[in-house]
Every structure is written in structure tokens, then in C-alpha cells.
Amino acid sequence: QVRLEESGGGSVQAGGSLRLSCSASGFPQSRYCMAWFRQAPGKERERVARIRGGDNMIPLYADSVKGRFTISRDNAKNTLYLKMNSLRPEDTAIYSCAAGRSHLCSDVLRSYDTWGQGTQVTVSS
């Protein structure tokens, strides 16, 4: 069974750090485009970061998190990570990981067909 499960969310003060994990099962996440999305109350879902599958793992970040967040993989653990530094109150959201249909990444939301349940990140000022 194909499955993604996030962990690592929580509450931190502004300026703090968190590392989110996305454990994949039922498929090798290293071969696929993987992405982190977030959604705050009353706002649209936003792609935070994505990384291509295969050997040429090119990451891409939303402007709002560039320089603060880092997406990475541990293929031996079949796990995707999102390290978040210098957190701001506007980073508060539910963060979800998603797997694409191939090693290539797309900005089209429907190209991601496997999603985790999400983990809450709350940043207080």
C-alpha cells in the first residue's frame, strides 16, 4: 500500500527551527518528485518546496521560504525531510508531503497523487 506519513510538527517561537519528516511506504520515494505543501486557515494550498526524483535532485523553493527552508531525502530510510529555520508567524499552517507521478516535478497540483495526512506547525511571535 502506497502511503506517506508526516511527523515533526509542533509549536515554536518566531526564529526557532523544526524538521519535518515524511516517511514513505509502498514505493521508493527517491524515484519520484516529492514536495512539501502547506495550507493556513482561509488560504489556498501553497507549494513550499519540491525535489526531483532520481540522481539529478534539483530542489525548488517558494520565494517565501527561500534561504530558510531546506528539502532533502534519506533514500536508505525512504524518507523526505523539510528543515525549517528562522520560522515566522506567517509560516503557521498544516504541512503535507506529496509524491508526484514521475521523477519530474510540476506546479500542477493534480500531478501529485499521493498525500500524507499533514502535520501542524504553529509559530508564535
PDB file of C-alpha atoms in Angstrom, residues 4 27 32-35 37 45 47 50-51 97-115:
ATOM      1  CA  LEU A   4       3.063   8.929   3.233  1.00  0.00           C
ATOM      2  CA  PHE A  27       7.094   2.817  -3.167  1.00  0.00           C
ATOM      3  CA  TYR A  32       9.686  10.391  -7.718  1.00  0.00           C
ATOM      4  CA  CYS A  33       9.246  14.102  -7.468  1.00  0.00           C
ATOM      5  CA  MET A  34       8.432  14.828  -3.841  1.00  0.00           C
ATOM      6  CA  ALA A  35       7.058  18.054  -2.455  1.00  0.00           C
ATOM      7  CA  PHE A  37       2.845  21.896   0.683  1.00  0.00           C
ATOM      8  CA  ARG A  45      -2.616  25.492  -0.514  1.00  0.00           C
ATOM      9  CA  ARG A  47       3.812  24.583  -2.558  1.00  0.00           C
ATOM     10  CA  ARG A  50       9.881  20.269  -4.181  1.00  0.00           C
ATOM     11  CA  ILE A  51      12.702  17.994  -5.271  1.00  0.00           C
ATOM     12  CA  CYS A  97       4.111  15.969   1.814  1.00  0.00           C
ATOM     13  CA  ALA A  98       3.113  14.661  -1.579  1.00  0.00           C
ATOM     14  CA  ALA A  99       4.504  12.373  -4.256  1.00  0.00           C
ATOM     15  CA  GLY A 100       4.329  13.082  -7.954  1.00  0.00           C
ATOM     16  CA  ARG A 101       3.708  10.602 -10.746  1.00  0.00           C
ATOM     17  CA  SER A 102       7.254  10.614 -12.117  1.00  0.00           C
ATOM     18  CA  HIS A 103      10.747  11.884 -11.332  1.00  0.00           C
ATOM     19  CA  LEU A 104       9.888  15.205 -12.958  1.00  0.00           C
ATOM     20  CA  CYS A 105       8.200  17.914 -10.963  1.00  0.00           C
ATOM     21  CA  SER A 106       5.236  20.033 -11.933  1.00  0.00           C
ATOM     22  CA  ASP A 107       3.489  23.034 -10.451  1.00  0.00           C
ATOM     23  CA  VAL A 108       0.141  21.484 -11.275  1.00  0.00           C
ATOM     24  CA  LEU A 109      -1.478  20.323  -8.058  1.00  0.00           C
ATOM     25  CA  ARG A 110      -3.193  17.336  -9.636  1.00  0.00           C
ATOM     26  CA  SER A 111       0.186  15.942 -10.705  1.00  0.00           C
ATOM     27  CA  TYR A 112       0.695  14.904  -7.071  1.00  0.00           C
ATOM     28  CA  ASP A 113      -1.452  11.870  -6.424  1.00  0.00           C
ATOM     29  CA  THR A 114      -0.227  10.573  -3.062  1.00  0.00           C
ATOM     30  CA  TRP A 115      -0.576  12.755   0.033  1.00  0.00           C
TER      31      TRP A 115
END
